[in-house]
XYZ file of C-alpha atoms in Angstrom:
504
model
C -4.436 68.836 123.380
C -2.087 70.255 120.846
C 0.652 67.591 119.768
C 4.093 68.841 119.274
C 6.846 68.024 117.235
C 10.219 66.157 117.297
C 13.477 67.200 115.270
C 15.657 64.413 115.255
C 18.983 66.197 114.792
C 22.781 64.857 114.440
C 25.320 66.362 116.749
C 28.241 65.768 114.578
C 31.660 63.743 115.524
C 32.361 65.631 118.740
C 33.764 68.810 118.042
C 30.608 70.991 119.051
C 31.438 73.739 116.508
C 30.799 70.850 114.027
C 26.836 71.376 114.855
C 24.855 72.485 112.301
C 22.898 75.697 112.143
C 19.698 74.128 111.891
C 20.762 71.606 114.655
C 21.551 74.606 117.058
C 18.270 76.307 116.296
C 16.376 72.884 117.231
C 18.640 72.942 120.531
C 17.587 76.216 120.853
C 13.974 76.454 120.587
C 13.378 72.642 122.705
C 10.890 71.940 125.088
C 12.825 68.872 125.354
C 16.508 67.660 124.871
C 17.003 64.028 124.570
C 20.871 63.554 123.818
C 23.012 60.539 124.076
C 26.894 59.627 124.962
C 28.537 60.807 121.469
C 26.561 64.280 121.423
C 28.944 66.798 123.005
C 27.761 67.689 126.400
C 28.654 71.741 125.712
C 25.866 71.736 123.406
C 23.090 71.482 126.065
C 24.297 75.118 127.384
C 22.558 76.411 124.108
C 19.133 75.159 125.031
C 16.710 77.171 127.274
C 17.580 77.410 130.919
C 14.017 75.823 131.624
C 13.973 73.215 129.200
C 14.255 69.835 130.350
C 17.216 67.425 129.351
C 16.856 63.850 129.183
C 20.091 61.555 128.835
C 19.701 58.229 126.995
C 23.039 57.623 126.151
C 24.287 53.716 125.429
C 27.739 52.817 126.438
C 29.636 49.572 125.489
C 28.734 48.495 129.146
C 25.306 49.984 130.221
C 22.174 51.071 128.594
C 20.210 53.355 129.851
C 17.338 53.204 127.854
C 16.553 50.216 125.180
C 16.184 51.813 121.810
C 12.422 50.714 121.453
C 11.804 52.911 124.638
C 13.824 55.894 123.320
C 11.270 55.728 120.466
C 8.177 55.596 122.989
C 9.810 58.687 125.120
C 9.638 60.601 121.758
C 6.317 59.781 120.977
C 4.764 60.292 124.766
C 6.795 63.573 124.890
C 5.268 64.963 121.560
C 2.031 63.903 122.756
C 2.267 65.977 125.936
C 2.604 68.902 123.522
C 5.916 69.343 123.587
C 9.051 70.509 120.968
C 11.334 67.875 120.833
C 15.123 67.746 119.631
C 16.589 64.281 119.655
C 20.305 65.232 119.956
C 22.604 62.478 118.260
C 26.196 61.691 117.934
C 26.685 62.194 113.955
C 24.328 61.903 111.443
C 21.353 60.493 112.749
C 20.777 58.888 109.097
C 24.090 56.708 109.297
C 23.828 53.698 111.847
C 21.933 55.972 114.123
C 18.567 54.220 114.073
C 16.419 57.644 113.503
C 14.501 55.360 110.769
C 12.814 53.481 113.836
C 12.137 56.573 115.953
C 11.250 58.642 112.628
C 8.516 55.682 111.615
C 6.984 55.591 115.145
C 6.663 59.151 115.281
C 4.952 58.489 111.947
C 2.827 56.226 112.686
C 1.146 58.386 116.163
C 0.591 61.191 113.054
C 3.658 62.948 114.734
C 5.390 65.923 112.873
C 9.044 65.611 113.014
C 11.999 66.814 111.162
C 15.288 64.648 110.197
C 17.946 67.490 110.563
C 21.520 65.747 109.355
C 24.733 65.668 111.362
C 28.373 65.513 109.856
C 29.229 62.217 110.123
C 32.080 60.876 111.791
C 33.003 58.632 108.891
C 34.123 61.820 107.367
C 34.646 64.178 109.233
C 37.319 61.773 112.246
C 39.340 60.866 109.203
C 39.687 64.791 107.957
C 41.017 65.463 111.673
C 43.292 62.952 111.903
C 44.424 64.678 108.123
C 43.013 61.497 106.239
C 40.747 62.743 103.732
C 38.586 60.056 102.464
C 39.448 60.424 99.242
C 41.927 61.592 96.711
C 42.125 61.524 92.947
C 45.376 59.635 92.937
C 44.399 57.137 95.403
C 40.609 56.739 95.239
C 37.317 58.090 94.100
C 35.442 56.191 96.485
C 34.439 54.992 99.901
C 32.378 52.961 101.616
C 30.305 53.146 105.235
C 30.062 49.505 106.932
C 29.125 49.061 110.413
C 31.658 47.349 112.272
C 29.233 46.436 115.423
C 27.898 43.602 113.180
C 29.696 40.024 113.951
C 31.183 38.940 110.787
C 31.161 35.494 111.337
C 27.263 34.884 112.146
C 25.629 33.059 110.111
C 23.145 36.155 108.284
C 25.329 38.599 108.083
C 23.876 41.923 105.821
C 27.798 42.606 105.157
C 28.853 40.758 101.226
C 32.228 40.982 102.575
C 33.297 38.909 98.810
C 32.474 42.283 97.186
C 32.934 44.807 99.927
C 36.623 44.013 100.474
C 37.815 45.300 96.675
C 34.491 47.475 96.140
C 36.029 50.857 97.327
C 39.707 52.549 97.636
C 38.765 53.423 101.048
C 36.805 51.234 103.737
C 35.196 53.276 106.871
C 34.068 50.962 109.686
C 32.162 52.688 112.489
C 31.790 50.887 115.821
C 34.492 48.154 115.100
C 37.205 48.327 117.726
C 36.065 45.075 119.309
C 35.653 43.243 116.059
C 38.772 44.659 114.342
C 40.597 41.471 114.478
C 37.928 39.701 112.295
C 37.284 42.612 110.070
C 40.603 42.314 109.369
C 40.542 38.474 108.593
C 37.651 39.067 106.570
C 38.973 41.305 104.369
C 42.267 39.297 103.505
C 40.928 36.325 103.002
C 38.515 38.294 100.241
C 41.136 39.608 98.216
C 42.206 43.102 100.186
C 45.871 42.878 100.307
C 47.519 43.020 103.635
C 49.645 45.544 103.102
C 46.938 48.155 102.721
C 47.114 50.920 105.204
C 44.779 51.153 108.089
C 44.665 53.941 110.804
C 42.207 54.010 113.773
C 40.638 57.131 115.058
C 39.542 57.233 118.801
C 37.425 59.751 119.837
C 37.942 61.747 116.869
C 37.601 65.803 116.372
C 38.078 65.921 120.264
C 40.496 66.676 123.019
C 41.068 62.639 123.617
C 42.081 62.419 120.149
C 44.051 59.564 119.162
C 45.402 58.145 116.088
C 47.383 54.670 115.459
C 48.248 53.381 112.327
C 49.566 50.384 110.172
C 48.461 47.860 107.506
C 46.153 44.805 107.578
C 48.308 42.778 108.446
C 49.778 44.445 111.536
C 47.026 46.908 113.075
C 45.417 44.327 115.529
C 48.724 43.494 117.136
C 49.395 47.748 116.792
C 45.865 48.418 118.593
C 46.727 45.574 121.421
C 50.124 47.606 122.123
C 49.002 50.925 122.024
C 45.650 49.527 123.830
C 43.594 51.934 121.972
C 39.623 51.251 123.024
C 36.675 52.338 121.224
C 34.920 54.907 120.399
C 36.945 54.631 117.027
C 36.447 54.946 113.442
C 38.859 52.620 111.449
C 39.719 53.146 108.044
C 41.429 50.805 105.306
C 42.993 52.243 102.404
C 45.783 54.190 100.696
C 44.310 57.841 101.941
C 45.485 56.664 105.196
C 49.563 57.746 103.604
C 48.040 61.063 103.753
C 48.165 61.713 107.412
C 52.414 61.868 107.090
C 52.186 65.533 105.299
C 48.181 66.393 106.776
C 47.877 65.820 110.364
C 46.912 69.637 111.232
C 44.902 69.107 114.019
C 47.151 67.068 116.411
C 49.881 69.999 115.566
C 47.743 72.544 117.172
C 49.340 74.227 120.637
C 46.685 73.274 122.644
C 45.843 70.087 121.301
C 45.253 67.585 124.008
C 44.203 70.101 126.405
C 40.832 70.230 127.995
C 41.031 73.684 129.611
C 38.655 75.109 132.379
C 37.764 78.558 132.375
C 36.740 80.256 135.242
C 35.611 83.698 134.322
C 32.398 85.489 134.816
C 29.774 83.690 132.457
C 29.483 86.986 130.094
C 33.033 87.172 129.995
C 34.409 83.736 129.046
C 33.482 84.031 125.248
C 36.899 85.597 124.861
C 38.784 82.946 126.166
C 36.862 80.307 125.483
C 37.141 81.298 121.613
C 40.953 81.518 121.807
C 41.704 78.356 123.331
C 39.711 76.568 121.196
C 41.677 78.312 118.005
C 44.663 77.212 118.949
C 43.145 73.238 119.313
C 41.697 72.874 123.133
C 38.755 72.783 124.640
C 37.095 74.653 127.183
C 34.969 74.077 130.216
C 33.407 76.765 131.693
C 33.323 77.004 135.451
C 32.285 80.931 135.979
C 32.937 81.021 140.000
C 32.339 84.843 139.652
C 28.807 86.642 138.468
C 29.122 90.477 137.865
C 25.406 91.648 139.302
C 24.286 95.485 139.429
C 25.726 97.984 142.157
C 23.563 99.391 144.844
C 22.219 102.721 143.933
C 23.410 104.281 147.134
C 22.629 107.809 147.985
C 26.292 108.149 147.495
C 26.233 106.462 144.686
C 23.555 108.585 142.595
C 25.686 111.592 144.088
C 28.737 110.672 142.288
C 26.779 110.413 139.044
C 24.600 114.080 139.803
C 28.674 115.515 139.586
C 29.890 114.454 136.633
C 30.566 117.886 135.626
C 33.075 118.236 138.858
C 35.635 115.932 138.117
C 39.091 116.221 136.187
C 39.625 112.987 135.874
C 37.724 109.432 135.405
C 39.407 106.295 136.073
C 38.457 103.113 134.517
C 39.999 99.905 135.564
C 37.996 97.234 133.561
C 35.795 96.660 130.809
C 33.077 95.996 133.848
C 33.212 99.564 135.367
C 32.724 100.892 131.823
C 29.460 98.931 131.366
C 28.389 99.876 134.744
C 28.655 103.269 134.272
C 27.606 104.178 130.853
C 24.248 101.825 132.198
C 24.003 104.012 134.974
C 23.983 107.373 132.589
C 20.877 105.730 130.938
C 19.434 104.796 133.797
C 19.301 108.324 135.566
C 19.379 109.893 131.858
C 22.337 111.974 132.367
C 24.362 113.379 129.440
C 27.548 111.781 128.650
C 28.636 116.006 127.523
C 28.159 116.468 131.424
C 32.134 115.194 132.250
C 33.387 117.345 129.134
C 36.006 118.527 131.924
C 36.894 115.020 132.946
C 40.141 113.551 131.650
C 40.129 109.904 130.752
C 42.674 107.094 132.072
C 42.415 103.785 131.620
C 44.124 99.837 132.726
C 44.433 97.713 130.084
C 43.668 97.830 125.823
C 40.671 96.195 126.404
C 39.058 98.560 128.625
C 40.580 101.473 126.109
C 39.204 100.391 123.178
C 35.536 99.524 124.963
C 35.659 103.150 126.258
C 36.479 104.315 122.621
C 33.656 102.538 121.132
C 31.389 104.806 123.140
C 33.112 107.784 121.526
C 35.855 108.533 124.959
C 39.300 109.271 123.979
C 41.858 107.648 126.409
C 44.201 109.886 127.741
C 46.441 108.034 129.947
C 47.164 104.343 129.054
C 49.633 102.398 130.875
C 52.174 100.102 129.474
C 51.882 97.842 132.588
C 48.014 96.562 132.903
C 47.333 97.403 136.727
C 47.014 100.188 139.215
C 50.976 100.483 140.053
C 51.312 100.345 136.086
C 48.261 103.314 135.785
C 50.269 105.260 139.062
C 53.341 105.258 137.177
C 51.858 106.357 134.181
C 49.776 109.644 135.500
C 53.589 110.780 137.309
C 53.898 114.519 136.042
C 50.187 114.458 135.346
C 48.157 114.865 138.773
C 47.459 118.100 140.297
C 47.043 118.446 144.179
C 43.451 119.207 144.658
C 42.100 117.327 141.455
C 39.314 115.326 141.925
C 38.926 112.002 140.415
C 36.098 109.349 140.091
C 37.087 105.802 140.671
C 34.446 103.079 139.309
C 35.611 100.079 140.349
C 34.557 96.541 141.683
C 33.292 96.262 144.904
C 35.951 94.094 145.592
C 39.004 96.157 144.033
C 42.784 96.515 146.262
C 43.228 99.765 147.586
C 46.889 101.259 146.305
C 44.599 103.080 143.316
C 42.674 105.657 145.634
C 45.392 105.124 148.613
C 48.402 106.663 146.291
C 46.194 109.301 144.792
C 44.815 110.185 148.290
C 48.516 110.676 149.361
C 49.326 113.036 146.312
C 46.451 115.957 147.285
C 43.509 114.757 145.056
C 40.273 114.020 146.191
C 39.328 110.779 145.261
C 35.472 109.303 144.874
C 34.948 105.541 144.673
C 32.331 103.939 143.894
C 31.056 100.079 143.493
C 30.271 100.366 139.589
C 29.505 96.576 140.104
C 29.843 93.853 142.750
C 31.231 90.426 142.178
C 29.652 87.330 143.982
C 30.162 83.513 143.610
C 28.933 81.459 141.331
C 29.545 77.577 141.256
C 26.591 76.208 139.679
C 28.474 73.143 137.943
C 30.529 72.538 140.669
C 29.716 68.858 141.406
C 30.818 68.720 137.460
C 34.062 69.988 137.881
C 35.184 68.102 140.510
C 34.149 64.782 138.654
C 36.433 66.227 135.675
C 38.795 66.924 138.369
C 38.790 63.250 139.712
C 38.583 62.147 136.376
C 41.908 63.483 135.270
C 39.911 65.113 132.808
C 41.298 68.575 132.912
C 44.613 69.908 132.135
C 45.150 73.506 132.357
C 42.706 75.931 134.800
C 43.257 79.301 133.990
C 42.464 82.748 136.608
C 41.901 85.816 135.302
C 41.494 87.947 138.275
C 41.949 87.713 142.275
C 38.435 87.198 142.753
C 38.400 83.756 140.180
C 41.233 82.122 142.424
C 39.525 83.803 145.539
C 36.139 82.061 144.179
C 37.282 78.832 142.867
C 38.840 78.100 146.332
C 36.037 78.779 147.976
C 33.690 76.797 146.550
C 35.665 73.582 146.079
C 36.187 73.684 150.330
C 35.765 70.472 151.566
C 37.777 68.849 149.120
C 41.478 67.712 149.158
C 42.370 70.464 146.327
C 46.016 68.687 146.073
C 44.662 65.887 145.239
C 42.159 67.295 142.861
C 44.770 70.028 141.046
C 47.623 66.722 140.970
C 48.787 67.464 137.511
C 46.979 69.886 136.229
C 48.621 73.080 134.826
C 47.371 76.426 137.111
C 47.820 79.654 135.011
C 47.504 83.399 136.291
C 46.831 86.491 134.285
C 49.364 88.146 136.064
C 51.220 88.275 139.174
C 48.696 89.967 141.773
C 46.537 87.376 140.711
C 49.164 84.448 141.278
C 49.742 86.211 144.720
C 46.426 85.617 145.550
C 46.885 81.735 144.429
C 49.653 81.801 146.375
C 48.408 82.916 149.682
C 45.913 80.462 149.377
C 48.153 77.526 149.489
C 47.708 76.899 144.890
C 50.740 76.827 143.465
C 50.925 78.885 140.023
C 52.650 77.502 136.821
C 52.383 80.030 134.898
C 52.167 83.962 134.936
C 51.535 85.816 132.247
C 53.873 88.362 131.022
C 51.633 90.798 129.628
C 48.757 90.980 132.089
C 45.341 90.362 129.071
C 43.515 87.812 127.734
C 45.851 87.258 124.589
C 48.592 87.537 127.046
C 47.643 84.559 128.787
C 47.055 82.222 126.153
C 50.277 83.199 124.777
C 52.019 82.225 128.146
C 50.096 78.799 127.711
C 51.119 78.157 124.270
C 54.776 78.758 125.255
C 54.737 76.429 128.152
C 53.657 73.270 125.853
């Protein structure tokens, strides 16, 4: 049998943008993903849909897995033929134990790869704006592990030279030993006025930073009753953080944000949130599958050449249809005669990219906005083409109808449920975990209701931010008993996120 291979790859701090390119192909190729608590869950969407994810996270109070049977799980799994990624918080090189796993894998003749992280003794301190060092405060730091019990009798830590060794002191894992850290270093020679800040869950949404000096931090850390995961660090780069705390000044810093648009669609979003400091959690309660190729349907197409005008209404219906011209191989130069309107930029510019000139664009992004917009324009008699969801209101082909032009719908795409995570998102939900849920459409509140029935949605949604694209969409909410906090003025995607920002 053909023995595989193990990449033993860091994850970074937390911040799953921090992952390395290498690390993300690893993810990406895996027969196997075995991840732990400080690897950011978001990264396991990247791996195959059919590979198989193994948790072996430690916490403070549990274990799942001792570390001398993480290392035997590596080994069996390689031996079963399988590509491996060990997914771990960091750099796997810097208190992460890959030197036991990598020599066992060694020892079994076991190819493997170490594939380094960014560390969080660098990279926490950057985002609270510490950088760990400066030329007029210090050219260099030190890495000590802070899980180790200073006071035990064979301590690996020479705390008589570490406590003056370096400008700047990093201690990983040391929340629950701060106080004698602390001790240690004073009665060494650090003075106790140095400056100390500690990082909790750094590069993340849970971000927090307290500071003070050696002599005052453990009684800070007891008032603000900060708890670990932190990284502490000791020294005069701490002053820094005054004039370079740029990630805690973000709009949307704080703010775990779910996103409940169609899977293919969220990237959008997603991206802009996180630019402006959140972070996202996809929920996509709708999937956008194919139309039925109706007899009707394939009519529609076979007239291209008959219509004077072609109404789009999202970026969807365009992809629809221009798929459905390669399908049945029909000639875009067929609807030469057709004019061209359009709801929304978005849908505009996607329609320009396949080489259509919009000729009616509304200022208001939805059919009463489009109606206004074609006044003075529409013919009796005209005949228009409507490719739309299957699911779209009526008042489009209603109002043309009722001004004399023939109108032909058809479903360019259908929109059906999807709440794979759910069980997920309502543990975030319990958890107080989320803070904003945004709807982009009728059909995501429509969705989203549906398939969290069966729980007490007040409860759930108590203190969480709803936000609406617009206000059909917040109608919607509102019929269904959610109560919308904000509505976006300008009914798009950047329109949204600026009504969010605002609200802050």
């Amino acid at each position: 049998m053909k023995v595989g291979k193990v990449f033993l790859v860091g994850a970074g701090p937390g911040d799953p943008k921090l992952i390395t390119v290498k690390g993300l192909e690893a993810i990406q190729k895996a027969d196997v993903i075995v991840y732990d608590r400080l690897a950011h869950p978001s990264l396991l969407k990247y791996g195959r849909r059919d590979a198989e994810k193994i948790y072996v996270g430690k916490s403070p109070n549990r274990h799942t897995l001792q570390q001398e049977e993480i290392n035997q799980l590596l080994v069996q799994l390689a031996l079963e033929g399988k590509l491996v990624t060990r997914l771990k918080g960091g750099d796997p090189t810097i208190f992460g134990r890959v030197g036991e796993e990598a020599l066992l894998l060694a020892e079994h003749g076991i190819s493997f790869e170490i594939v380094p992280g960014i560390t969080s003794a660098i990279a926490v301190p950057a985002y609270a704006g510490i950088p760990v060092t400066h030329r007029d405060f210090t050219s260099s730091i030190a890495i000590v592990t802070g899980h180790e019990d200073p006071t035990k009798n064979e301590s690996n830590i020479n705390w008589e030279k570490l406590a003056t060794a370096t400008g700047t002191l990093i201690f990983l894992m040391g929340v629950s030993n701060l106080k004698l850290i602390r001790d240690k270093l004073i009665e060494n020679g650090r003075d106790s006025s140095t400056p100390v800040a500690l990082v909790r869950m750094g590069t993340r949404v849970e971000q927090k930073t307290v500071t003070g000096t050696l002599e005052n931090i453990v009684q800070v850390v007891e008032e603000t009753k900060l708890t670990s995961p932190a990284i502490i660090i000791i020294g005069e780069v701490v002053k820094l953080r005054e004039h370079l705390a740029w990630f805690e000044k973000k709009p949307l810093f704080g703010k775990r944000v779910l996103v409940t648009r169609a899977r293919n669609q969220a990237s959008e979003l997603s991206a802009l949130i996180e630019e402006l400091g959140g972070e996202t959690v996809e929920f996509p309660v709708i999937k956008i599958v194919p139309p039925k190729h109706t007899k009707e349907y394939q009519q529609a197409f076979q007239q291209l050449d008959q219509y004077d005008w072609i109404m789009f209404t999202s970026v969807n219906g365009v992809q629809s249809f221009f798929q459905t011209l390669k399908e049945q191989r029909i000639d875009i130069r067929k609807m030469a005669k057709a004019r061209i309107a359009a709801i929304g930029p978005k849908t505009a510019t996607f329609l320009e990219e396949k080489g259509l000139i919009v000729d009616v664009l509304p200022q208001e992004f939805r059919a009463e906005g489009l109606l206004d917009a074609l006044a003075g324009e529409l013919k009796v008699g005209q005949k228009v083409l409507l490719p739309r969801a299957d699911i779209a209101r009526k008042i489009l082909p209603d109002q043309l109808k009722e001004k004399g032009l023939e109108v032909v719908e058809i479903n360019a795409y259908e929109t059906v449920i999807d709440a794979e995570n759910k069980d997920e998102i309502i543990e975030m939900l319990k958890e107080k975990q989320i803070q904003i849920i945004t709807f982009t459409s009728s059909s995501t509140v429509k969705n989203f209701y549906e398939a969290l029935q069966g729980e007490s949605l007040e409860k759930l949604l108590e203190g969480v931010t709803l936000a609406s694209i617009g206000p059909i969409t917040t109608n919607t909410a509102q019929q269904l008993g959610l109560n919308i906090d904000i509505t976006a003025s300008e009914y798009t995607i950047p329109g949204l996120i600026k009504a969010i920002s605002k609200s802050k």
